[in-house]
XYZ file of C-alpha atoms in Angstrom:
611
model
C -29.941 2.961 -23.946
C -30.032 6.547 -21.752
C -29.964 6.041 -18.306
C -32.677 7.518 -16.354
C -30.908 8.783 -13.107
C -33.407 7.987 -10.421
C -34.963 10.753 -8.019
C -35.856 8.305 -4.560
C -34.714 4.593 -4.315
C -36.896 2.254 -2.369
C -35.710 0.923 0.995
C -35.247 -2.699 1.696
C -35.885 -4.794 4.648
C -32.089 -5.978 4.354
C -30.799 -4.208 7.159
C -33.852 -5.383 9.540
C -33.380 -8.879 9.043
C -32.553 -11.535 11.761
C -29.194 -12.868 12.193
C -29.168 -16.433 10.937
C -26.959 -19.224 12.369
C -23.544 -19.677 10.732
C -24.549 -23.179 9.924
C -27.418 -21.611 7.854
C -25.275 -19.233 6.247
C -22.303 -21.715 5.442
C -25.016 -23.951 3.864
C -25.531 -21.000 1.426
C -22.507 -21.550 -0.162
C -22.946 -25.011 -1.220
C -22.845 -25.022 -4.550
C -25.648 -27.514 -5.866
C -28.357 -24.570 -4.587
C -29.721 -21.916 -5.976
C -29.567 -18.757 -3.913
C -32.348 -16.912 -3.471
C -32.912 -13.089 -2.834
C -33.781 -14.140 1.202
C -30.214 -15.495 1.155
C -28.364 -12.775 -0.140
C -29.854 -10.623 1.853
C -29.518 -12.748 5.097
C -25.991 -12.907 3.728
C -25.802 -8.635 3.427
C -27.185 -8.883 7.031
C -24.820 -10.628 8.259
C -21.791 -8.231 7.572
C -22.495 -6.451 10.418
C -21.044 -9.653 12.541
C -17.405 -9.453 12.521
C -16.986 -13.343 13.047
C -19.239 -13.929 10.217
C -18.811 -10.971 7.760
C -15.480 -12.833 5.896
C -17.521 -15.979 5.269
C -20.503 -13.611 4.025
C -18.325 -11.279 1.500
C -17.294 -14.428 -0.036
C -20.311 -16.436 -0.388
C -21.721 -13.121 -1.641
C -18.951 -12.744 -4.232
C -19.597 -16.012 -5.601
C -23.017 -15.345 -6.545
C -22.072 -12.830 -9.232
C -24.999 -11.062 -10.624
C -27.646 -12.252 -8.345
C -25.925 -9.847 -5.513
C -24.958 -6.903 -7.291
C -28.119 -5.089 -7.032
C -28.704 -5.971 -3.564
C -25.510 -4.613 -2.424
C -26.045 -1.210 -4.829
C -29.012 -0.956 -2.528
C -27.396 -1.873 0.620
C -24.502 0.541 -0.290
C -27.114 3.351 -1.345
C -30.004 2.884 1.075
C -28.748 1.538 4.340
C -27.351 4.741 5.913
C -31.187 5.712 5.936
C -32.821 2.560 6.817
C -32.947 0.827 10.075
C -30.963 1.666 13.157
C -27.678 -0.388 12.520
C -26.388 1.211 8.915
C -27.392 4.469 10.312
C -25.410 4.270 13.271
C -21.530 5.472 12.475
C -19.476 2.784 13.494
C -20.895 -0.455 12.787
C -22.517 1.690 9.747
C -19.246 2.327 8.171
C -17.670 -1.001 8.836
C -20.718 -2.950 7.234
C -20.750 -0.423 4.530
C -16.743 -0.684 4.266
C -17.606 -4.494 3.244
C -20.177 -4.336 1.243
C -17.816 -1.431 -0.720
C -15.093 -4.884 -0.996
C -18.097 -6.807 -2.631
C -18.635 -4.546 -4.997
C -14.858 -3.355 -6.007
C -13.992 -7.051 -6.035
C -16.799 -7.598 -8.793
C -15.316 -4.828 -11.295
C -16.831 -5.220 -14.577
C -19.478 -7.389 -13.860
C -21.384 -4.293 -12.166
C -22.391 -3.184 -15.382
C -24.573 -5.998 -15.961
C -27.009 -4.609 -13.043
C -28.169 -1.594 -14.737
C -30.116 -0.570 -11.594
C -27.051 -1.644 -9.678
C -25.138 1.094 -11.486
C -28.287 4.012 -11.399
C -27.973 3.538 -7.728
C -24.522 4.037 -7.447
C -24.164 6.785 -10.168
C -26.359 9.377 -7.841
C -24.579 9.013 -4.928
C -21.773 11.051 -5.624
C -23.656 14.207 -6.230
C -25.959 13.450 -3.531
C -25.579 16.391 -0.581
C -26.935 14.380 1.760
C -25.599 11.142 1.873
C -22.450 10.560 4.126
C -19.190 11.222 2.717
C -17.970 7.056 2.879
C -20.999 6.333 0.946
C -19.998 9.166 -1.644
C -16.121 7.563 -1.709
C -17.245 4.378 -2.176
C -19.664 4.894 -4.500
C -17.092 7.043 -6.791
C -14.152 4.141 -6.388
C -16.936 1.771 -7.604
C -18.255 3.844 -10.554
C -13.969 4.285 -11.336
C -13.907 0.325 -12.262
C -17.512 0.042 -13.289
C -18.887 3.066 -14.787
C -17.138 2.598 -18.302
C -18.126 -0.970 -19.073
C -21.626 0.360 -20.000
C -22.483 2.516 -22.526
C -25.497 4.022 -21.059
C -23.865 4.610 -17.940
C -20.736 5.861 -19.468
C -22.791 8.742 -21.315
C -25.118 9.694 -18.747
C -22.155 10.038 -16.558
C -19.970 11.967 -18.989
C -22.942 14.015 -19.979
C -23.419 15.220 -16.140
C -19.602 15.915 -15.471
C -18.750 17.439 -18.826
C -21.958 20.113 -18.063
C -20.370 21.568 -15.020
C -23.712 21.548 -13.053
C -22.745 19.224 -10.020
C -19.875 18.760 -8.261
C -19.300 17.277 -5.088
C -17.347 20.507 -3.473
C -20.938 21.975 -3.272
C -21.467 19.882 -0.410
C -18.808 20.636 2.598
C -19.260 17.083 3.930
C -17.656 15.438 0.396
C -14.010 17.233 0.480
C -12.520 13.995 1.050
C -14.441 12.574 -2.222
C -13.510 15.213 -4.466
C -10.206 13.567 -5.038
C -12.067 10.491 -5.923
C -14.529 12.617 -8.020
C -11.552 13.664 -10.266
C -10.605 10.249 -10.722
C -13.951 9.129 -12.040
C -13.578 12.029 -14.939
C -10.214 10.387 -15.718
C -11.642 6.721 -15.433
C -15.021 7.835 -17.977
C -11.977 8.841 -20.758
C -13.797 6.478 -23.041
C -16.696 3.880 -23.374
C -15.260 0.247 -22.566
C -17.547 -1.708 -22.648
C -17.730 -0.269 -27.067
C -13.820 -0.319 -27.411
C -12.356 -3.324 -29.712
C -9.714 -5.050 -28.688
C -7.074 -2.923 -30.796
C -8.357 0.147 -28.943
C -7.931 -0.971 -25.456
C -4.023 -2.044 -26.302
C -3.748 1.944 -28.105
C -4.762 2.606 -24.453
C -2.509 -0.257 -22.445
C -0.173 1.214 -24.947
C -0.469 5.047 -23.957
C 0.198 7.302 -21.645
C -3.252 8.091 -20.348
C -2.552 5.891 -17.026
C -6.591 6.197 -16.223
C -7.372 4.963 -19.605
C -4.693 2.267 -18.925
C -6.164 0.651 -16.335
C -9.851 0.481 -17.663
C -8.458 -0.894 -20.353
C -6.270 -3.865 -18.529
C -9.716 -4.357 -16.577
C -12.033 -4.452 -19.591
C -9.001 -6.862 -21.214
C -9.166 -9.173 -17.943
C -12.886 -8.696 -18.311
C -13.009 -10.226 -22.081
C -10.272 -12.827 -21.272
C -12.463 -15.903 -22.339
C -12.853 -14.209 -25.569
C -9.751 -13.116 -27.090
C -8.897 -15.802 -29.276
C -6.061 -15.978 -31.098
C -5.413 -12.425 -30.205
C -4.522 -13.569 -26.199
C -0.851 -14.393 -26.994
C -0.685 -10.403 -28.710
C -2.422 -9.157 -25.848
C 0.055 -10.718 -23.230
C 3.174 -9.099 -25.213
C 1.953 -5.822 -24.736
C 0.810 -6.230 -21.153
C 4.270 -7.872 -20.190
C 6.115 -4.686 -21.999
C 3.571 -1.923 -20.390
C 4.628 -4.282 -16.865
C 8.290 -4.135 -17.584
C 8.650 -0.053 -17.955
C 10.182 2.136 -15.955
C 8.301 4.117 -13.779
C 9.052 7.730 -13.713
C 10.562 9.455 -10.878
C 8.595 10.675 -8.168
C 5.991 8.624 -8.451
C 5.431 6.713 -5.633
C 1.937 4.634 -4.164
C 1.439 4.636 -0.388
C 2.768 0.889 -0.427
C 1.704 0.380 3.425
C -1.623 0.906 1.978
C -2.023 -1.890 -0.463
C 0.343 -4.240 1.476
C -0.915 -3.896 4.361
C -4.553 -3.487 4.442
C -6.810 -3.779 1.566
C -5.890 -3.425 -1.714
C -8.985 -1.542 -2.935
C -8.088 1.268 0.037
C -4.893 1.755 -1.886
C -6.109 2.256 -5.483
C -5.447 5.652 -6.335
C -4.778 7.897 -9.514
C -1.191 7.860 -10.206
C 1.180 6.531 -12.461
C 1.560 3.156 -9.885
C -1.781 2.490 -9.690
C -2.017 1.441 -13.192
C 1.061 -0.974 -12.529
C -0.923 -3.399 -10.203
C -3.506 -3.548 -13.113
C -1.750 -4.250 -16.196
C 0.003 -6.768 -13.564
C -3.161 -8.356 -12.550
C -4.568 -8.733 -16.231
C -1.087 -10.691 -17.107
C -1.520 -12.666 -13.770
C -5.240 -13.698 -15.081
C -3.525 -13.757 -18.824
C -0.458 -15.581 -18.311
C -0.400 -16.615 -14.696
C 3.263 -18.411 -14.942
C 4.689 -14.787 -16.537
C 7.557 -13.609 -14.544
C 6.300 -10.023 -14.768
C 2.733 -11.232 -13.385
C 4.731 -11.329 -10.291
C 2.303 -8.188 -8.615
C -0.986 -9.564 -9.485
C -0.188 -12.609 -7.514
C 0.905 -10.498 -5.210
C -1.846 -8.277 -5.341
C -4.599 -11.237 -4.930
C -2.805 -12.156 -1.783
C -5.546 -9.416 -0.716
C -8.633 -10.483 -2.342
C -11.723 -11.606 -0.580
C -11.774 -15.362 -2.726
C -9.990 -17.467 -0.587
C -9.576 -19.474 -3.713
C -7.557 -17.246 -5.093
C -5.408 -15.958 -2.345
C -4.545 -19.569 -2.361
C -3.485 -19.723 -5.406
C -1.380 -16.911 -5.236
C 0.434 -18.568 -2.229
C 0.925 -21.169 -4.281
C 2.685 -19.263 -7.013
C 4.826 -16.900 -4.851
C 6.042 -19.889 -2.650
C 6.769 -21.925 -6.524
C 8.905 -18.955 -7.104
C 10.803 -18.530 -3.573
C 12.622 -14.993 -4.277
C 12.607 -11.901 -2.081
C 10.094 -9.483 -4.174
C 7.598 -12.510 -3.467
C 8.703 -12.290 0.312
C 8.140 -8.953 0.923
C 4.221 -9.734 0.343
C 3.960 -12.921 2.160
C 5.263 -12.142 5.772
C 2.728 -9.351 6.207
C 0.047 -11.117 4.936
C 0.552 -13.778 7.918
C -0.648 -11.139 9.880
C -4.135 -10.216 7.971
C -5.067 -13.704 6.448
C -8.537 -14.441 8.386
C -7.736 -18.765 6.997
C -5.780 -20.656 9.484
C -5.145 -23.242 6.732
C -3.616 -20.520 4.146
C -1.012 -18.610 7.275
C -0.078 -21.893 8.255
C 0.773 -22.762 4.508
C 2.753 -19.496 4.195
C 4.807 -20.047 7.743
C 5.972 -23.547 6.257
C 6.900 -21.956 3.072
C 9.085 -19.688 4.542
C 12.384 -22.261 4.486
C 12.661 -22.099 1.121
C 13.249 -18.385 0.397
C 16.898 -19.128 0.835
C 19.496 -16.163 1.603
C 16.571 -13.245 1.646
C 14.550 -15.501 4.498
C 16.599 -15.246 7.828
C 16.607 -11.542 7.577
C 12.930 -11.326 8.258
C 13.409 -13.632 11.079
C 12.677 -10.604 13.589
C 9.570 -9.559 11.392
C 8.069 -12.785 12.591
C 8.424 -12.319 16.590
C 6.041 -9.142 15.516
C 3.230 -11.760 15.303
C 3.765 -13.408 18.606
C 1.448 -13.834 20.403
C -1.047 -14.766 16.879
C -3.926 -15.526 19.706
C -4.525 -18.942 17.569
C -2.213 -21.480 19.032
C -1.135 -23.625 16.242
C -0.286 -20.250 14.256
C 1.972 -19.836 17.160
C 3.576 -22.517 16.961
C 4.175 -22.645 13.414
C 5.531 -18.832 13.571
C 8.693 -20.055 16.372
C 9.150 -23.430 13.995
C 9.720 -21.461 11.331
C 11.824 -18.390 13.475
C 13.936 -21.422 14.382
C 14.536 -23.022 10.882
C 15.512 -19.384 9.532
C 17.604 -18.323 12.665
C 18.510 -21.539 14.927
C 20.387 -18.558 17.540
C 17.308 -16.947 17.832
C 16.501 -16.192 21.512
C 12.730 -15.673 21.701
C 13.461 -15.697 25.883
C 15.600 -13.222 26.845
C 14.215 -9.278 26.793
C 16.682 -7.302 24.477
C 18.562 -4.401 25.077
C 16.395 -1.408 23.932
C 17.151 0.413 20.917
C 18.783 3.890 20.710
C 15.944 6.344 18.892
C 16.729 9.606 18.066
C 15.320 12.276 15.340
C 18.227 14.081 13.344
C 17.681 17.065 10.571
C 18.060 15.843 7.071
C 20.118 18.814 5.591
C 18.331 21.634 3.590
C 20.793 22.474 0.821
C 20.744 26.538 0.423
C 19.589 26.663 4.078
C 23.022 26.755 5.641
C 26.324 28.208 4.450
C 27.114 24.215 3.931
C 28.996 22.962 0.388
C 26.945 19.803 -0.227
C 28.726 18.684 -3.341
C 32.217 18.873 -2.051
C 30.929 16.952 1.565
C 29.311 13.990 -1.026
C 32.597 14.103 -3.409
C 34.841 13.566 -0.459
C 32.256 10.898 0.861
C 32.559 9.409 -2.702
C 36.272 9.283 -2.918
C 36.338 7.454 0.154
C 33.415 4.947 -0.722
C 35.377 4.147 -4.018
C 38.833 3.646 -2.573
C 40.653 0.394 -2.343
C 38.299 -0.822 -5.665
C 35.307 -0.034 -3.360
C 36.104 -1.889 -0.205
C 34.510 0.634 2.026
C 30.928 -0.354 0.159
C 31.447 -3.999 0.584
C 32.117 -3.129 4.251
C 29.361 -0.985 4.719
C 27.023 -3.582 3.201
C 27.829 -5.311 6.210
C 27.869 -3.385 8.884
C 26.090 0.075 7.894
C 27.564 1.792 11.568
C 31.118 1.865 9.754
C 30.704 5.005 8.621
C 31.828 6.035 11.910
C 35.635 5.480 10.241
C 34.632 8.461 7.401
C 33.086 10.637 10.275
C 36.315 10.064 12.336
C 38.614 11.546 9.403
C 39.532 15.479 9.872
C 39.254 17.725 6.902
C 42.945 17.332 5.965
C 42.814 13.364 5.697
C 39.100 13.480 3.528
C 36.731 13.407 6.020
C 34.011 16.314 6.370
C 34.406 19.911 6.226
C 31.777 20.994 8.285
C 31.722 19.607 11.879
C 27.441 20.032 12.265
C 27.195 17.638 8.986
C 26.778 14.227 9.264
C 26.114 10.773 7.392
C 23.229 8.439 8.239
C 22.885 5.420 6.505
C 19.696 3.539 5.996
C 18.682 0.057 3.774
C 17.024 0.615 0.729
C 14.730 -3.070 -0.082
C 12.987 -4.689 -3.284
C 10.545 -2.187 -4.617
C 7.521 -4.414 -4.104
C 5.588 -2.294 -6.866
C 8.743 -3.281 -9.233
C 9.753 -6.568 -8.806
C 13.613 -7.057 -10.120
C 14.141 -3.451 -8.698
C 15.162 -1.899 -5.628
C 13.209 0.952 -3.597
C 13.851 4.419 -4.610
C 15.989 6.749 -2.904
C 15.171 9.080 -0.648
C 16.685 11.954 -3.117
C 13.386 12.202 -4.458
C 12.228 13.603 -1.278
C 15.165 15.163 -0.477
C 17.647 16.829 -2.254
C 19.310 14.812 -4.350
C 22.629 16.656 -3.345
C 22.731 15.275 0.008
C 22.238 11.246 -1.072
C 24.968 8.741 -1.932
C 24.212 5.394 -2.722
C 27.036 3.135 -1.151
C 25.791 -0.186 -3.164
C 28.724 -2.184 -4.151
C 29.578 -2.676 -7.801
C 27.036 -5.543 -9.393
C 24.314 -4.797 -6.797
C 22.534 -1.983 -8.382
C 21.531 -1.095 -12.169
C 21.658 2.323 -13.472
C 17.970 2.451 -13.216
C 17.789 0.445 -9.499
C 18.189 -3.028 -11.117
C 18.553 -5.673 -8.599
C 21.406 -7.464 -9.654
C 21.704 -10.110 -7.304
C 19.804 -11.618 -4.214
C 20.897 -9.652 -1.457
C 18.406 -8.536 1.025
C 18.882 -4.813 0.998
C 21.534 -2.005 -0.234
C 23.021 0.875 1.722
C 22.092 4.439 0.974
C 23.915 7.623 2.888
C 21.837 10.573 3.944
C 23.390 13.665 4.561
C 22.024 15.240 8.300
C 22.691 18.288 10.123
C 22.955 17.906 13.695
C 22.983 21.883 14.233
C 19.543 21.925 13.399
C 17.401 19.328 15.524
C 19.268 16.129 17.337
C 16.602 14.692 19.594
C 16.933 11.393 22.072
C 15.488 8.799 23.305
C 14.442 10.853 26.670
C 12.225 13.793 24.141
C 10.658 11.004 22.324
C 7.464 8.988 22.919
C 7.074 5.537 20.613
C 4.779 3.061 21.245
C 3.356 0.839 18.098
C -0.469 0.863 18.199
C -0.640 -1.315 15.760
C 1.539 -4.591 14.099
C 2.084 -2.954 10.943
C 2.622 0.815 12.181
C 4.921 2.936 14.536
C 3.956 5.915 15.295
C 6.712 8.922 16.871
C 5.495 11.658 18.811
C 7.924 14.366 20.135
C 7.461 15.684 24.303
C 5.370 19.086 24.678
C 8.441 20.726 26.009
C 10.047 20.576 22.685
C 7.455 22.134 20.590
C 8.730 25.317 20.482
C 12.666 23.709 19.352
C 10.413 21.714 17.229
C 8.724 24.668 15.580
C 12.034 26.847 15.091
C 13.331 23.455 13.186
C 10.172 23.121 11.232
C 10.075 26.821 10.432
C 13.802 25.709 8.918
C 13.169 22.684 7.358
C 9.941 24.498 4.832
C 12.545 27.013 3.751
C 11.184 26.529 -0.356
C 13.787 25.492 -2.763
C 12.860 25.151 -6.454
C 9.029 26.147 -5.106
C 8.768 23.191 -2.573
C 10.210 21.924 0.539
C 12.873 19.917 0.786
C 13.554 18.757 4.620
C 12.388 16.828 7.190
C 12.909 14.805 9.647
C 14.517 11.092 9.748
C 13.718 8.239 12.499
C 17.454 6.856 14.013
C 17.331 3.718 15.384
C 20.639 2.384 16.719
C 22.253 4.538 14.097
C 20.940 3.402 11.061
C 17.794 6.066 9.466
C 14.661 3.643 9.526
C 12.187 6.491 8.259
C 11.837 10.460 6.930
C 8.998 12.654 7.537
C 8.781 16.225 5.320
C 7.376 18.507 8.271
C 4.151 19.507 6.707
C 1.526 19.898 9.493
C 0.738 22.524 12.083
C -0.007 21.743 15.614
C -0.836 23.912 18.438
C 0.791 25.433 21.062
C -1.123 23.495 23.424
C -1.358 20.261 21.788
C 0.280 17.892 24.526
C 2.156 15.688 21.677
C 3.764 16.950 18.377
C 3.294 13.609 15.865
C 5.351 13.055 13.372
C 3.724 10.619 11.534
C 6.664 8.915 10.670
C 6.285 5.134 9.183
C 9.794 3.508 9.050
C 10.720 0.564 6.477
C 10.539 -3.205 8.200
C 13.964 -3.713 8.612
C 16.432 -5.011 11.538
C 16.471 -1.688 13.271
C 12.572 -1.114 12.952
C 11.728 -4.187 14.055
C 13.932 -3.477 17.733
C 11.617 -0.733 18.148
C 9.062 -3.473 19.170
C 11.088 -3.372 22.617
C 10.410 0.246 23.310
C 7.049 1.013 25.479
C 5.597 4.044 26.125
């Protein structure tokens, strides 16, 4: 079949309809009745209600096919129709949603072949706006290539060179996206036999890996005998190491929407081949991330499920997905069920005690209550009463080897020798109480301590790696120099490629600072959290031009790139490192730093600061 791109789409009367009652809606969902196309589109309406748009995504989810094409059109139309898609707020949001519906469908989008010729223009539209042109493009990514026609129309358009997004000014932000979709098209899905698709699960194409894990989630009813061969080659694909450097914006996925996060690199293949062995082989250990990943979806149903699984299993990779989820999950019924699950995480639990004041006041009583009960079954000395002493927050310089006339490798060997002496005692001790470095920084030259008095040595925790569960996070050397890190895990805590070897909540890593290059207080910083889930650091206008000499320092290339920044010290412990990449003004009242520290004990005492 060729796919006749379409030159006008006709409007609908979606966006003009009259709110119905939630009753109305809710009796939508009930299973023995049919929908009709009046209900799905009272149901698109009603997206634009933020008390009702949750209960609308879903009952529009579970109608499958019947609401694909409506939301294409919704998606593709509504920024011209009517005054409330056109207007850019509530536009954006309701679009935003609809853009869920649509990613949360996959594969099945290719059964609305008017669905898909709506979508497929929008990219190389000039004149639509540039969230429709995103969303369309992240659609077409998991959609496009489970139909032929599509798939070679597509391919046909972007091999000839003719149209490109860039043309427009409006779509730089999709162009990234735009690249994507040539990587997604690599070959027809919905033609590939099941052999193909594992050459692809198999390979190192990491596009054509996860259209293939989709199209193999996709076929899942079908696979016969061949499901338990399929499963042994997703559980392998799951169980590789990732390489180096390549990192996900974690925040992203584990804190908002997952579909926000879903971007081209070698991680973003991970969740899938982990969601096609959740929906495979749900009770796989190495299906770990697509339960964790579903924590996020839309179905209710299956976020409950998930729960279900991750609270079965009760380890800390599972934990590091649940607590921030309490914060996000629109069912009472589900954040209550993860609160009372909390108890039975065992040692990694009480650490996130302090995570959990974060939440209070939730706004729904009951929530609140169930968030102390369980702060006082994981930490009975809790004191939820008494104000606490405010944190110490200062920026430091993370060194710059070649910058300064400074011998990193004999400052980390004598940190070494000192870390290993006594069969390691000093990394036991540190795992303990990270601020005992102060003994190493008290030693002179002549008794092992540091040769050159501006140096210094932070530490900081390094977690799970919640994109690699059984591993821990990676180290900062791979923003940094590696040079001027030192892992001080004791023996049996860490792998020699960052295997967790036991249950402990977090590892200690050293980063080497120099304090002759910035050392800013408490008294030149402003920090204030804006949100639950972010902190956001932004340096006094008098500073700027110190700020700018250190900056000018710190992008000093070496090996092509730069290689310093700037790290967040709370109460002496580094809680978060920003490489100084942006330019601001003279006149700009604030220099931010964007920095976004890890959630551990130190970050979460920033919660005490106010601006």
């Amino acid at each position: 079949m060729t796919l006749r791109f379409r030159d006008r789409v006709r409007p609908r009367a979606v966006h003009h309809l009259r709110a119905a009652s939630t009753a109305a809606l809710l009796a939508l969902a009930v299973p023995a009745q049919s929908p009709t196309a009046s209900d799905v589109e009272t149901a698109i309406a009603r997206l634009f209600d933020d008390a009702e748009a949750r209960d609308a995504q879903v009952f529009l989810l579970r109608q499958g096919t019947v609401a694909i094409e409506p939301l294409c059109e919704a998606l593709a139309t509504g920024w011209r129709n009517g005054p409330d898609l056109a207007s850019q707020q509530r536009g954006e949001t309701a679009r935003a949603r609809v853009t869920e519906v649509l990613l949360a469908l996959g594969p099945t989008i290719a059964s609305s072949v008017d669905g898909l010729q709506l979508l497929a223009e929008l990219p190389f539209d000039p004149y639509v706006p540039d969230d429709v042109a995103v969303s369309a493009t992240w659609i077409l990514c998991r959609a496009a290539a489970f139909h032929t026609g599509t798939w070679r129309a597509l391919r046909d358009r972007i091999d000839s060179g003719a149209e490109s997004p860039t043309r427009n000014w409006a779509h730089k932000a999709a162009f990234a996206h735009f690249a994507d979709l040539q990587m997604y098209l690599e070959f027809d899905a919905a033609a590939a036999t099941v052999d193909e698709l594992l050459d692809h699960v198999r390979g190192d194409h990491v596009y054509a890996r996860a259209t293939a894990c989709r199209a193999l989630r996709h076929r899942a009813d079908s696979l016969g005998d061949r499901r338990r061969e399929v499963v042994e080659v997703l559980r392998t694909v799951a169980l590789r190491e990732v390489p180096r450097g390549a990192r996900l914006d974690w925040k992203l996925t584990r804190w908002r929407q997952t579909w926000r996060a879903d971007r081209a690199n070698v991680l973003a293949d991970r969740t899938e081949v982990a969601l096609a062995l959740a929906a495979l082989a749900p009770d796989d250990p190495a299906a770990l991330l697509g339960h964790c990943q579903n924590l996020y979806h839309i179905d209710p149903d299956l976020r409950r499920e998930a729960l279900e699984r991750l609270t079965r299993l009760g380890n800390g990779d599972a934990l590091e997905w649940l607590i921030p989820r309490i914060t996000y999950e629109p069912e009472r019924d589900l954040r209550l069920a993860v609160l009372r699950a909390l108890p039975r995480f065992g040692s990694s639990a009480p650490w996130h005690a302090e995570r959990l004041v974060q939440l209070l006041p939730h706004g729904d009583p009951e929530t609140d209550r169930a968030v102390r009960t369980a702060l006082h079954a994981l930490r009975p000395d809790i004191d939820l009463e008494s104000p606490a002493t405010p944190p110490r927050v200062g920026l430091v310089a993370t060194h710059v080897a070649g910058v300064d006339p400074i011998d990193e490798d004999a400052e980390r060997a004598r940190l070494l020798r000192w870390l290993d002496a006594d069969d390691g005692a000093e990394r036991r001790a540190l795992q303990r109480d990270p601020l005992r470095i102060a003994r190493f920084l008290e030693l002179g030259p002549e008794d092992g301590g540091r040769l050159a008095p501006t140096t210094s040595w932070c530490p900081r925790r390094i977690g799970p790696d919640v994109w690699r569960p059984g591993f821990w996070d990676p180290s900062w050397s791979e923003h940094l120099v590696e040079s001027t890190t030192v892992s001080a895990a004791p023996e049996g805590a860490c792998g020699p490629q960052r295997e967790r070897l036991d249950d402990r909540p977090w590892i200690i890593e050293l980063v080497l600072v120099d304090r002759g290059l910035a050392d800013y207080g408490r008294k030149d910083l402003a920090v204030f959290r804006p949100e639950r889930d972010a902190i956001r650091i932004e340096v006094a206008a008098r500073l700027l031009p110190a700020l700018n000499e250190a900056r000018a320092i710190l992008q000093r290339p070496i090996g092509g790139s730069p290689r310093g920044g700037l790290a967040l010290v709370v109460d002496g412990v580094a809680v978060g490192v920003h490489q100084i990449d942006t330019d601001h003004g003279a006149d700009n009242p604030n220099c931010g730093l964007g920095i976004d520290p890890a959630a551990w004990p130190e970050t979460w005492r920033l919660r005490d600061l106010r601006r």
